[in-house]
Amino acid sequence: MTGWDELASTALVGTDRRPYGGDLLEAAAVEVARRRAGGRVNEPGGVEPAPGEEREAVGRRAAERLGRLLGGEHERLIPEWLAAAAATGRRVPAYVLPELLERGRRDRSIRVHLGVLAGQRGRWLAGQNPAWAYLLEEPTGETWELGGAADRRAHLSALRAADPGQARRLLESTWERETPDDRAGFVEVLADGLSMADEPFLEQALDDRRREVRQAAANLLTRLPGSRLSQRMAGRVRARVTISGDTITVEAPEACDRDMERDGVRPKPPRGIGERAWWLQQIVSRAPLSFWGSPNVLLGMKIPDWDAEVKAAWVRAAVLQRDPEWARAMFGWDPIADLLECLPPEEQQELAARFVRGHDLDSQLIMVLGGVSSHWREGLATAVLSKIVKVNTTQPWNLGELVKLAGEHIDPALFELAEDYSPAEPVQKVAALLRFRADMYKELSR
């Protein structure tokens, strides 16, 4: 630990038992001030003490387990611990804060719950140490009028879940005053409860100066088959696609005009993709999938030119439009995790279990499993455990990531199933990690 970490940790150890931080906590603030000022120190009396806490901290055993995670034991479980702790409405003990905030500085994926879990003292520390200032941008529960960007997005999300129309009207009332970054984030919130009532607002957002705002609006309009954008894209595809018998004839666009750009088509392709192929993929992916008919029929047809591009666009369209029928069909052509996200959790697991049973252990299998929602139920759990037992007899050195995924994503309540499934060492490692997680949830429930 650095001198700052030691000082802050020491200063915070006793703060859960008193309303204010005391002299040591003030000393920690002065140390931070000294560093920020390049070694010049203000008078200690000028540093405000840390505030008291309004919410109870998690129990001692739960906090000790978090310490073990932060110390490197099963550290990939840190996001799960934080999410479970946040769901209890409690906070982390103050003495854990320096190490947790430092971890959040390095790992953005754990920040989502830190604004609440860190409590008042966590935000106080973030105000003293520039390296932890990211915490001040995380949601704290403040309102639309008073909160920062993250609080306002959280407020809009909650309102959108309760009353989609009211949330959109609230956003419309302040739209012109919002920053470009905030506008892009707020548009994405409208994905929840999206309907044609949102279409006029989103159509106007296509004229925003910021590309990220236009792209976010186009993505949502693509999910509305009746939107003006979807109909324009359908017209573009109709002009370039002919279906005759068992053949689909395709002519890719020769140019990307301003109207296409306004509708979300990006003119410059990624490296390795030609311009016409890139434009074709984008207009096909944004045209309503109802334009095409049955995906199972289409996948059996011939596409003499642009075959790979059209099918890649169908995959993208299934993801953008959240279409379960197309996601199922295209998963058979290109099994990627993004397609599974279009399906309910139970169906995700059924499809993934079939894939595991019929596919060798490779990077694609790992990627597919990584996209399946936790917690895996018995069907997928037994398919994965069976795969582990099978591979253990031929390639035990190749099991590391699969064992970790199984231990991290199988429902922890199934630890006894894993313990009894096989005495093979990799399976027992899975069982041990499941029991670790089961204990973790039990501690957080107390």
Short mmCIF file of C-alpha atoms in Angstrom, two decimals:
data_model
loop_
_atom_site.label_atom_id
_atom_site.label_comp_id
_atom_site.label_asym_id
_atom_site.label_seq_id
_atom_site.Cartn_x
_atom_site.Cartn_y
_atom_site.Cartn_z
CA MET A 1 0.00 0.00 0.00
CA THR A 2 1.09 3.59 -0.60
CA GLY A 3 1.47 6.07 2.23
CA TRP A 4 -1.85 7.63 1.22
CA ASP A 5 -3.62 4.23 1.26
CA GLU A 6 -2.24 3.40 4.72
CA LEU A 7 -3.19 6.78 6.11
CA ALA A 8 -6.69 6.72 4.66
CA SER A 9 -7.31 3.14 5.78
CA THR A 10 -6.14 3.90 9.31
CA ALA A 11 -8.22 7.06 9.43
CA LEU A 12 -11.33 5.23 8.31
CA VAL A 13 -11.13 2.16 10.57
CA GLY A 14 -13.06 3.74 13.39
CA THR A 15 -15.41 6.00 11.45
CA ASP A 16 -18.29 3.52 11.43
CA ARG A 17 -18.54 4.04 15.19
CA ARG A 18 -18.60 7.85 15.29
CA PRO A 19 -20.36 10.65 13.37
CA TYR A 20 -17.23 12.27 12.02
CA GLY A 21 -13.83 11.14 10.92
CA GLY A 22 -11.65 12.80 13.55
CA ASP A 23 -8.05 14.01 13.41
CA LEU A 24 -6.61 11.07 11.46
CA LEU A 25 -9.15 11.49 8.68
CA GLU A 26 -8.34 15.19 8.53
CA ALA A 27 -4.68 14.22 8.29
CA ALA A 28 -5.52 12.02 5.32
CA ALA A 29 -7.21 14.94 3.62
CA VAL A 30 -4.22 17.19 4.28
CA GLU A 31 -1.92 14.55 2.77
CA VAL A 32 -4.05 14.51 -0.38
CA ALA A 33 -4.11 18.32 -0.43
CA ARG A 34 -0.33 18.35 -0.11
CA ARG A 35 0.04 16.07 -3.12
CA ARG A 36 -2.43 18.08 -5.19
CA ALA A 37 -0.62 21.27 -4.31
CA GLY A 38 2.80 19.84 -5.13
CA GLY A 39 3.86 19.60 -1.50
CA ARG A 40 2.36 22.86 -0.17
CA VAL A 41 0.14 22.12 2.84
CA ASN A 42 -2.80 24.21 4.03
CA GLU A 43 -3.72 24.48 7.68
CA PRO A 44 -5.42 21.30 9.01
CA GLY A 45 -8.37 23.34 10.23
CA GLY A 46 -9.26 24.15 6.63
CA VAL A 47 -10.14 20.54 5.84
CA GLU A 48 -13.74 19.51 6.43
CA PRO A 49 -14.12 16.21 8.31
CA ALA A 50 -15.80 13.22 6.69
CA PRO A 51 -19.58 13.12 7.08
CA GLY A 52 -21.54 10.48 8.94
CA GLU A 53 -23.40 7.67 7.20
CA GLU A 54 -27.15 7.27 6.81
CA ARG A 55 -27.17 3.60 5.77
CA GLU A 56 -26.01 0.52 7.61
CA ALA A 57 -22.88 -1.29 6.48
CA VAL A 58 -22.85 -4.93 5.39
CA GLY A 59 -22.01 -7.45 8.09
CA ARG A 60 -18.52 -8.33 9.26
CA ARG A 61 -18.31 -11.66 7.42
CA ALA A 62 -19.54 -10.13 4.18
CA ALA A 63 -16.97 -7.34 4.49
CA GLU A 64 -14.22 -9.88 5.20
CA ARG A 65 -15.15 -11.79 2.05
CA LEU A 66 -14.96 -8.58 0.03
CA GLY A 67 -11.48 -8.07 1.48
CA ARG A 68 -10.51 -11.54 0.29
CA LEU A 69 -11.81 -10.78 -3.19
CA LEU A 70 -9.93 -7.49 -3.32
CA GLY A 71 -6.85 -9.35 -2.13
CA GLY A 72 -6.91 -11.56 -5.21
CA GLU A 73 -8.97 -14.59 -4.15
CA HIS A 74 -11.53 -15.21 -6.94
CA GLU A 75 -11.27 -11.54 -7.84
CA ARG A 76 -13.48 -12.00 -10.90
CA LEU A 77 -16.38 -12.30 -8.44
CA ILE A 78 -15.99 -8.69 -7.28
CA PRO A 79 -18.71 -7.33 -9.65
CA GLU A 80 -21.12 -10.03 -8.47
CA TRP A 81 -20.42 -9.25 -4.81
CA LEU A 82 -20.93 -5.54 -5.39
CA ALA A 83 -24.21 -6.08 -7.28
CA ALA A 84 -25.53 -8.38 -4.56
CA ALA A 85 -24.48 -5.96 -1.82
CA ALA A 86 -26.09 -3.00 -3.60
CA ALA A 87 -29.34 -4.97 -3.85
CA THR A 88 -29.45 -5.16 -0.03
CA GLY A 89 -29.51 -1.36 0.24
CA ARG A 90 -26.44 -1.29 2.45
CA ARG A 91 -22.92 0.08 2.01
CA VAL A 92 -19.37 -1.19 2.44
CA PRO A 93 -17.53 -0.49 5.71
CA ALA A 94 -15.39 2.63 5.62
CA TYR A 95 -12.11 0.81 6.14
CA VAL A 96 -12.55 -1.03 2.82
CA LEU A 97 -12.97 2.18 0.82
CA PRO A 98 -9.36 3.03 -0.14
CA GLU A 99 -8.70 -0.38 -1.66
CA LEU A 100 -12.13 -0.56 -3.32
CA LEU A 101 -11.87 2.92 -4.82
CA GLU A 102 -8.39 2.18 -6.09
CA ARG A 103 -9.71 -0.98 -7.74
CA GLY A 104 -12.49 1.07 -9.34
CA ARG A 105 -9.90 3.46 -10.72
CA ARG A 106 -8.33 0.58 -12.64
CA ASP A 107 -11.49 -1.37 -13.49
CA ARG A 108 -14.45 0.53 -14.92
CA SER A 109 -16.66 -2.56 -14.87
CA ILE A 110 -17.12 -2.37 -11.09
CA ARG A 111 -18.03 1.30 -10.90
CA VAL A 112 -21.75 0.95 -11.57
CA HIS A 113 -22.63 0.18 -7.92
CA LEU A 114 -19.87 2.14 -6.18
CA GLY A 115 -21.76 5.43 -6.06
CA VAL A 116 -24.23 3.86 -3.63
CA LEU A 117 -22.01 1.31 -1.88
CA ALA A 118 -19.23 3.78 -1.05
CA GLY A 119 -21.60 5.92 1.01
CA GLN A 120 -20.97 9.47 2.15
CA ARG A 121 -17.39 8.83 3.23
CA GLY A 122 -16.53 7.24 -0.09
CA ARG A 123 -17.67 10.36 -1.88
CA TRP A 124 -15.78 12.48 0.65
CA LEU A 125 -12.59 10.55 -0.14
CA ALA A 126 -13.25 10.87 -3.88
CA GLY A 127 -13.38 14.62 -3.40
CA GLN A 128 -9.95 14.58 -1.77
CA ASN A 129 -8.13 12.28 -4.21
CA PRO A 130 -8.27 13.18 -7.93
CA ALA A 131 -7.59 9.55 -8.88
CA TRP A 132 -10.93 8.59 -7.33
CA ALA A 133 -12.97 11.48 -8.70
CA TYR A 134 -14.76 9.06 -11.06
CA LEU A 135 -16.95 8.10 -8.08
CA LEU A 136 -18.57 11.54 -8.11
CA GLU A 137 -19.99 10.70 -11.53
CA GLU A 138 -21.75 7.51 -10.35
CA PRO A 139 -25.44 7.47 -9.31
CA THR A 140 -26.21 8.33 -5.69
CA GLY A 141 -30.01 8.53 -5.74
CA GLU A 142 -30.35 12.28 -6.32
CA THR A 143 -33.19 13.63 -8.47
CA TRP A 144 -33.37 14.88 -12.06
CA GLU A 145 -33.08 18.53 -10.99
CA LEU A 146 -30.29 18.15 -8.42
CA GLY A 147 -28.23 15.16 -9.52
CA GLY A 148 -25.18 14.82 -11.70
CA ALA A 149 -25.21 13.09 -15.08
CA ALA A 150 -25.29 9.58 -13.63
CA ASP A 151 -28.01 10.44 -11.11
CA ARG A 152 -30.14 12.02 -13.81
CA ARG A 153 -29.74 9.02 -16.07
CA ALA A 154 -30.71 6.71 -13.19
CA HIS A 155 -33.74 8.90 -12.44
CA LEU A 156 -34.79 8.88 -16.09
CA SER A 157 -34.38 5.09 -16.25
CA ALA A 158 -36.58 4.58 -13.19
CA LEU A 159 -39.23 6.93 -14.55
CA ARG A 160 -39.07 5.25 -17.95
CA ALA A 161 -39.76 1.88 -16.33
CA ALA A 162 -42.77 3.30 -14.49
CA ASP A 163 -44.19 5.67 -17.11
CA PRO A 164 -42.44 5.67 -20.53
CA GLY A 165 -44.38 8.64 -21.86
CA GLN A 166 -43.68 10.84 -18.86
CA ALA A 167 -39.97 10.00 -19.06
CA ARG A 168 -39.81 11.01 -22.72
CA ARG A 169 -41.68 14.25 -22.03
CA LEU A 170 -39.28 15.07 -19.19
CA LEU A 171 -36.34 14.55 -21.53
CA GLU A 172 -37.95 16.66 -24.24
CA SER A 173 -38.45 19.51 -21.76
CA THR A 174 -34.70 19.82 -21.08
CA TRP A 175 -33.28 18.45 -24.36
CA GLU A 176 -31.91 21.73 -25.71
CA ARG A 177 -30.03 22.41 -22.46
CA GLU A 178 -28.37 18.99 -22.22
CA THR A 179 -24.72 18.43 -23.11
CA PRO A 180 -23.95 16.28 -26.18
CA ASP A 181 -22.60 13.46 -23.98
CA ASP A 182 -25.70 13.51 -21.79
CA ARG A 183 -28.03 13.57 -24.80
CA ALA A 184 -26.47 10.38 -26.19
CA GLY A 185 -26.83 8.61 -22.85
CA PHE A 186 -30.39 9.79 -22.33
CA VAL A 187 -31.48 8.56 -25.78
CA GLU A 188 -30.22 5.08 -24.90
CA VAL A 189 -32.48 5.09 -21.82
CA LEU A 190 -35.50 5.19 -24.14
CA ALA A 191 -34.76 1.61 -25.23
CA ASP A 192 -36.78 0.47 -22.21
CA GLY A 193 -40.47 0.72 -23.08
CA LEU A 194 -39.73 1.82 -26.65
CA SER A 195 -42.84 2.43 -28.77
CA MET A 196 -44.05 4.40 -31.76
CA ALA A 197 -44.94 7.22 -29.36
CA ASP A 198 -41.18 7.87 -29.16
CA GLU A 199 -40.75 7.96 -32.94
CA PRO A 200 -41.24 11.74 -33.55
CA PHE A 201 -38.70 12.64 -30.85
CA LEU A 202 -36.16 10.11 -32.11
CA GLU A 203 -36.66 11.21 -35.73
CA GLN A 204 -35.75 14.76 -34.70
CA ALA A 205 -32.68 13.44 -32.85
CA LEU A 206 -31.33 12.22 -36.21
CA ASP A 207 -30.48 15.88 -36.92
CA ASP A 208 -28.40 16.28 -33.76
CA ARG A 209 -24.90 17.70 -34.22
CA ARG A 210 -23.32 14.84 -32.26
CA ARG A 211 -22.77 11.58 -34.17
CA GLU A 212 -23.24 9.44 -31.04
CA VAL A 213 -26.70 10.96 -30.53
CA ARG A 214 -27.68 10.33 -34.14
CA GLN A 215 -26.40 6.75 -33.95
CA ALA A 216 -28.26 6.01 -30.71
CA ALA A 217 -31.49 7.43 -32.17
CA ALA A 218 -31.06 5.41 -35.39
CA ASN A 219 -30.50 2.22 -33.40
CA LEU A 220 -33.79 2.70 -31.56
CA LEU A 221 -35.74 3.67 -34.67
CA THR A 222 -34.46 0.47 -36.29
CA ARG A 223 -36.35 -1.44 -33.59
CA LEU A 224 -39.60 0.21 -34.68
CA PRO A 225 -40.67 -1.38 -38.01
CA GLY A 226 -43.23 1.37 -38.53
CA SER A 227 -40.75 4.23 -38.07
CA ARG A 228 -39.95 6.53 -40.95
CA LEU A 229 -36.30 5.47 -40.76
CA SER A 230 -37.22 1.77 -41.04
CA GLN A 231 -39.41 2.47 -44.04
CA ARG A 232 -36.67 4.47 -45.74
CA MET A 233 -34.24 1.61 -45.17
CA ALA A 234 -36.77 -0.89 -46.52
CA GLY A 235 -37.05 1.26 -49.66
CA ARG A 236 -33.28 1.23 -50.11
CA VAL A 237 -33.12 -2.55 -49.76
CA ARG A 238 -36.12 -3.03 -52.05
CA ALA A 239 -34.31 -1.09 -54.77
CA ARG A 240 -31.25 -3.37 -54.53
CA VAL A 241 -32.61 -6.84 -53.79
CA THR A 242 -34.60 -9.21 -56.01
CA ILE A 243 -35.95 -12.54 -54.78
CA SER A 244 -36.79 -15.02 -57.53
CA GLY A 245 -37.37 -18.70 -56.87
CA ASP A 246 -34.59 -19.91 -54.62
CA THR A 247 -32.20 -17.07 -55.50
CA ILE A 248 -31.62 -13.68 -53.91
CA THR A 249 -29.94 -11.19 -56.25
CA VAL A 250 -28.22 -8.28 -54.53
CA GLU A 251 -26.65 -5.08 -55.85
CA ALA A 252 -24.64 -3.14 -53.28
CA PRO A 253 -24.90 0.69 -53.08
CA GLU A 254 -22.44 2.68 -55.18
CA ALA A 255 -22.37 5.66 -52.81
CA CYS A 256 -23.35 6.79 -49.32
CA ASP A 257 -25.35 10.00 -49.60
CA ARG A 258 -26.31 12.49 -46.90
CA ASP A 259 -29.74 10.98 -46.38
CA MET A 260 -28.13 7.60 -45.68
CA GLU A 261 -25.73 9.20 -43.21
CA ARG A 262 -28.63 10.90 -41.43
CA ASP A 263 -30.26 7.49 -41.04
CA GLY A 264 -27.25 6.07 -39.27
CA VAL A 265 -25.18 4.71 -42.18
CA ARG A 266 -21.53 5.39 -41.48
CA PRO A 267 -19.64 6.21 -44.67
CA LYS A 268 -16.15 5.08 -43.70
CA PRO A 269 -15.77 1.30 -43.38
CA PRO A 270 -13.61 -0.51 -40.83
CA ARG A 271 -10.26 -1.77 -42.07
CA GLY A 272 -10.62 -4.89 -44.18
CA ILE A 273 -14.15 -4.17 -45.45
CA GLY A 274 -14.86 -2.49 -48.77
CA GLU A 275 -17.07 0.58 -48.94
CA ARG A 276 -19.91 -1.03 -50.90
CA ALA A 277 -19.95 -4.09 -48.66
CA TRP A 278 -20.05 -1.83 -45.59
CA TRP A 279 -22.92 0.29 -46.90
CA LEU A 280 -24.85 -2.81 -47.94
CA GLN A 281 -24.52 -4.38 -44.51
CA GLN A 282 -25.79 -1.23 -42.84
CA ILE A 283 -28.90 -0.71 -44.96
CA VAL A 284 -29.83 -4.40 -44.73
CA SER A 285 -29.31 -4.45 -40.96
CA ARG A 286 -31.57 -1.42 -40.48
CA ALA A 287 -34.40 -2.53 -42.78
CA PRO A 288 -37.31 -4.25 -40.97
CA LEU A 289 -36.75 -8.00 -40.84
CA SER A 290 -40.40 -8.45 -41.79
CA PHE A 291 -39.33 -7.29 -45.27
CA TRP A 292 -37.59 -10.63 -45.82
CA GLY A 293 -40.04 -13.23 -44.55
CA SER A 294 -39.02 -16.46 -42.81
CA PRO A 295 -35.31 -16.63 -41.86
CA ASN A 296 -35.25 -20.43 -42.08
CA VAL A 297 -36.44 -20.27 -45.70
CA LEU A 298 -34.04 -17.49 -46.62
CA LEU A 299 -31.02 -19.27 -45.18
CA GLY A 300 -31.66 -22.10 -47.61
CA MET A 301 -31.61 -19.81 -50.64
CA LYS A 302 -28.68 -18.94 -52.90
CA ILE A 303 -27.12 -15.47 -52.87
CA PRO A 304 -24.68 -15.41 -55.84
CA ASP A 305 -23.12 -12.07 -54.90
CA TRP A 306 -22.62 -10.52 -51.45
CA ASP A 307 -23.70 -13.70 -49.63
CA ALA A 308 -21.51 -13.26 -46.55
CA GLU A 309 -22.33 -9.55 -46.32
CA VAL A 310 -26.09 -10.10 -46.43
CA LYS A 311 -25.98 -12.84 -43.80
CA ALA A 312 -23.72 -10.79 -41.55
CA ALA A 313 -26.27 -7.98 -41.91
CA TRP A 314 -29.09 -10.34 -40.93
CA VAL A 315 -27.15 -11.18 -37.76
CA ARG A 316 -26.75 -7.49 -37.01
CA ALA A 317 -30.42 -6.85 -37.79
CA ALA A 318 -31.51 -9.59 -35.38
CA VAL A 319 -29.42 -7.96 -32.64
CA LEU A 320 -30.49 -4.39 -33.39
CA GLN A 321 -34.17 -5.27 -33.69
CA ARG A 322 -34.16 -7.78 -30.81
CA ASP A 323 -36.00 -10.31 -32.97
CA PRO A 324 -36.13 -13.74 -31.25
CA GLU A 325 -37.10 -15.71 -34.40
CA TRP A 326 -34.21 -14.30 -36.40
CA ALA A 327 -31.82 -14.63 -33.45
CA ARG A 328 -32.56 -18.35 -33.19
CA ALA A 329 -32.13 -18.88 -36.92
CA MET A 330 -28.95 -16.83 -37.27
CA PHE A 331 -27.37 -18.45 -34.19
CA GLY A 332 -27.23 -21.64 -36.24
CA TRP A 333 -25.30 -19.79 -38.97
CA ASP A 334 -23.12 -17.66 -36.71
CA PRO A 335 -23.27 -18.67 -33.01
CA ILE A 336 -22.35 -15.45 -31.24
CA ALA A 337 -23.27 -14.27 -27.76
CA ASP A 338 -24.99 -11.10 -29.02
CA LEU A 339 -27.74 -13.22 -30.58
CA LEU A 340 -28.39 -15.02 -27.30
CA GLU A 341 -29.08 -11.67 -25.64
CA CYS A 342 -32.18 -11.33 -27.85
CA LEU A 343 -33.73 -14.37 -26.15
CA PRO A 344 -35.24 -14.90 -22.68
CA PRO A 345 -32.77 -16.30 -20.10
CA GLU A 346 -34.29 -19.80 -20.10
CA GLU A 347 -34.12 -20.05 -23.88
CA GLN A 348 -30.57 -18.68 -23.85
CA GLN A 349 -29.59 -21.53 -21.58
CA GLU A 350 -31.39 -24.18 -23.64
CA LEU A 351 -29.71 -23.01 -26.85
CA ALA A 352 -26.32 -22.74 -25.14
CA ALA A 353 -26.68 -26.24 -23.64
CA ARG A 354 -27.33 -27.72 -27.10
CA PHE A 355 -24.32 -25.84 -28.42
CA VAL A 356 -22.09 -27.12 -25.60
CA ARG A 357 -23.20 -30.71 -26.17
CA GLY A 358 -22.49 -30.55 -29.92
CA HIS A 359 -19.39 -28.37 -30.03
CA ASP A 360 -15.77 -28.98 -29.08
CA LEU A 361 -14.12 -26.83 -26.44
CA ASP A 362 -12.65 -23.81 -28.20
CA SER A 363 -12.69 -20.02 -27.99
CA GLN A 364 -16.12 -19.85 -29.66
CA LEU A 365 -17.70 -22.07 -27.02
CA ILE A 366 -16.17 -19.89 -24.30
CA MET A 367 -17.51 -16.74 -25.96
CA VAL A 368 -21.01 -18.21 -26.30
CA LEU A 369 -21.10 -19.23 -22.63
CA GLY A 370 -19.80 -15.81 -21.64
CA GLY A 371 -22.93 -14.27 -23.17
CA VAL A 372 -25.43 -16.43 -21.26
CA SER A 373 -27.16 -14.74 -18.35
CA SER A 374 -26.35 -15.99 -14.86
CA HIS A 375 -27.41 -18.01 -12.93
CA TRP A 376 -27.19 -21.13 -15.07
CA ARG A 377 -29.83 -23.70 -14.19
CA GLU A 378 -29.46 -27.46 -14.05
CA GLY A 379 -29.75 -28.12 -17.80
CA LEU A 380 -26.87 -25.90 -18.85
CA ALA A 381 -24.94 -26.68 -15.67
CA THR A 382 -24.94 -30.44 -16.36
CA ALA A 383 -24.04 -29.90 -20.04
CA VAL A 384 -21.00 -27.84 -19.00
CA LEU A 385 -19.98 -30.26 -16.24
CA SER A 386 -20.23 -33.14 -18.72
CA LYS A 387 -18.00 -31.22 -21.13
CA ILE A 388 -15.47 -30.65 -18.34
CA VAL A 389 -15.38 -34.36 -17.48
CA LYS A 390 -14.96 -35.29 -21.15
CA VAL A 391 -12.19 -32.80 -21.88
CA ASN A 392 -10.43 -33.68 -18.62
CA THR A 393 -9.65 -37.15 -20.02
CA THR A 394 -7.93 -35.77 -23.14
CA GLN A 395 -6.94 -32.12 -22.68
CA PRO A 396 -7.00 -31.25 -18.97
CA TRP A 397 -4.61 -28.34 -19.58
CA ASN A 398 -7.28 -26.68 -21.75
CA LEU A 399 -9.97 -26.44 -19.05
CA GLY A 400 -8.91 -23.33 -17.12
CA GLU A 401 -11.37 -20.80 -18.51
CA LEU A 402 -14.29 -23.21 -18.77
CA VAL A 403 -13.89 -24.20 -15.12
CA LYS A 404 -13.84 -20.54 -14.08
CA LEU A 405 -16.91 -19.70 -16.17
CA ALA A 406 -18.82 -22.64 -14.73
CA GLY A 407 -17.94 -21.70 -11.16
CA GLU A 408 -18.82 -18.05 -11.74
CA HIS A 409 -22.11 -18.51 -13.63
CA ILE A 410 -23.82 -21.72 -12.50
CA ASP A 411 -26.47 -21.04 -9.87
CA PRO A 412 -24.52 -21.27 -6.58
CA ALA A 413 -27.42 -23.19 -5.06
CA LEU A 414 -26.33 -26.11 -7.28
CA PHE A 415 -22.99 -26.60 -5.49
CA GLU A 416 -24.09 -30.02 -4.19
CA LEU A 417 -24.96 -31.14 -7.72
CA ALA A 418 -21.42 -30.27 -8.79
CA GLU A 419 -19.87 -31.94 -5.74
CA ASP A 420 -21.70 -35.19 -6.52
CA TYR A 421 -21.33 -35.03 -10.31
CA SER A 422 -17.77 -36.33 -10.59
CA PRO A 423 -14.70 -36.68 -8.37
CA ALA A 424 -12.59 -35.20 -11.18
CA GLU A 425 -10.46 -32.34 -9.86
CA PRO A 426 -11.77 -29.70 -12.33
CA VAL A 427 -15.39 -30.49 -11.37
CA GLN A 428 -14.52 -30.23 -7.68
CA LYS A 429 -12.94 -26.82 -8.39
CA VAL A 430 -16.26 -25.73 -9.87
CA ALA A 431 -18.08 -27.09 -6.81
CA ALA A 432 -15.75 -25.24 -4.44
CA LEU A 433 -16.29 -21.95 -6.25
CA LEU A 434 -20.07 -22.48 -6.22
CA ARG A 435 -19.98 -23.07 -2.48
CA PHE A 436 -17.84 -19.93 -2.08
CA ARG A 437 -20.54 -17.95 -3.91
CA ALA A 438 -23.36 -19.59 -1.96
CA ASP A 439 -21.66 -18.53 1.28
CA MET A 440 -21.19 -15.05 -0.16
CA TYR A 441 -24.92 -14.63 -0.76
CA LYS A 442 -25.77 -16.06 2.65
CA GLU A 443 -23.49 -13.52 4.36
CA LEU A 444 -25.01 -10.64 2.45
CA SER A 445 -28.53 -11.72 3.42
CA ARG A 446 -27.77 -11.31 7.14
#
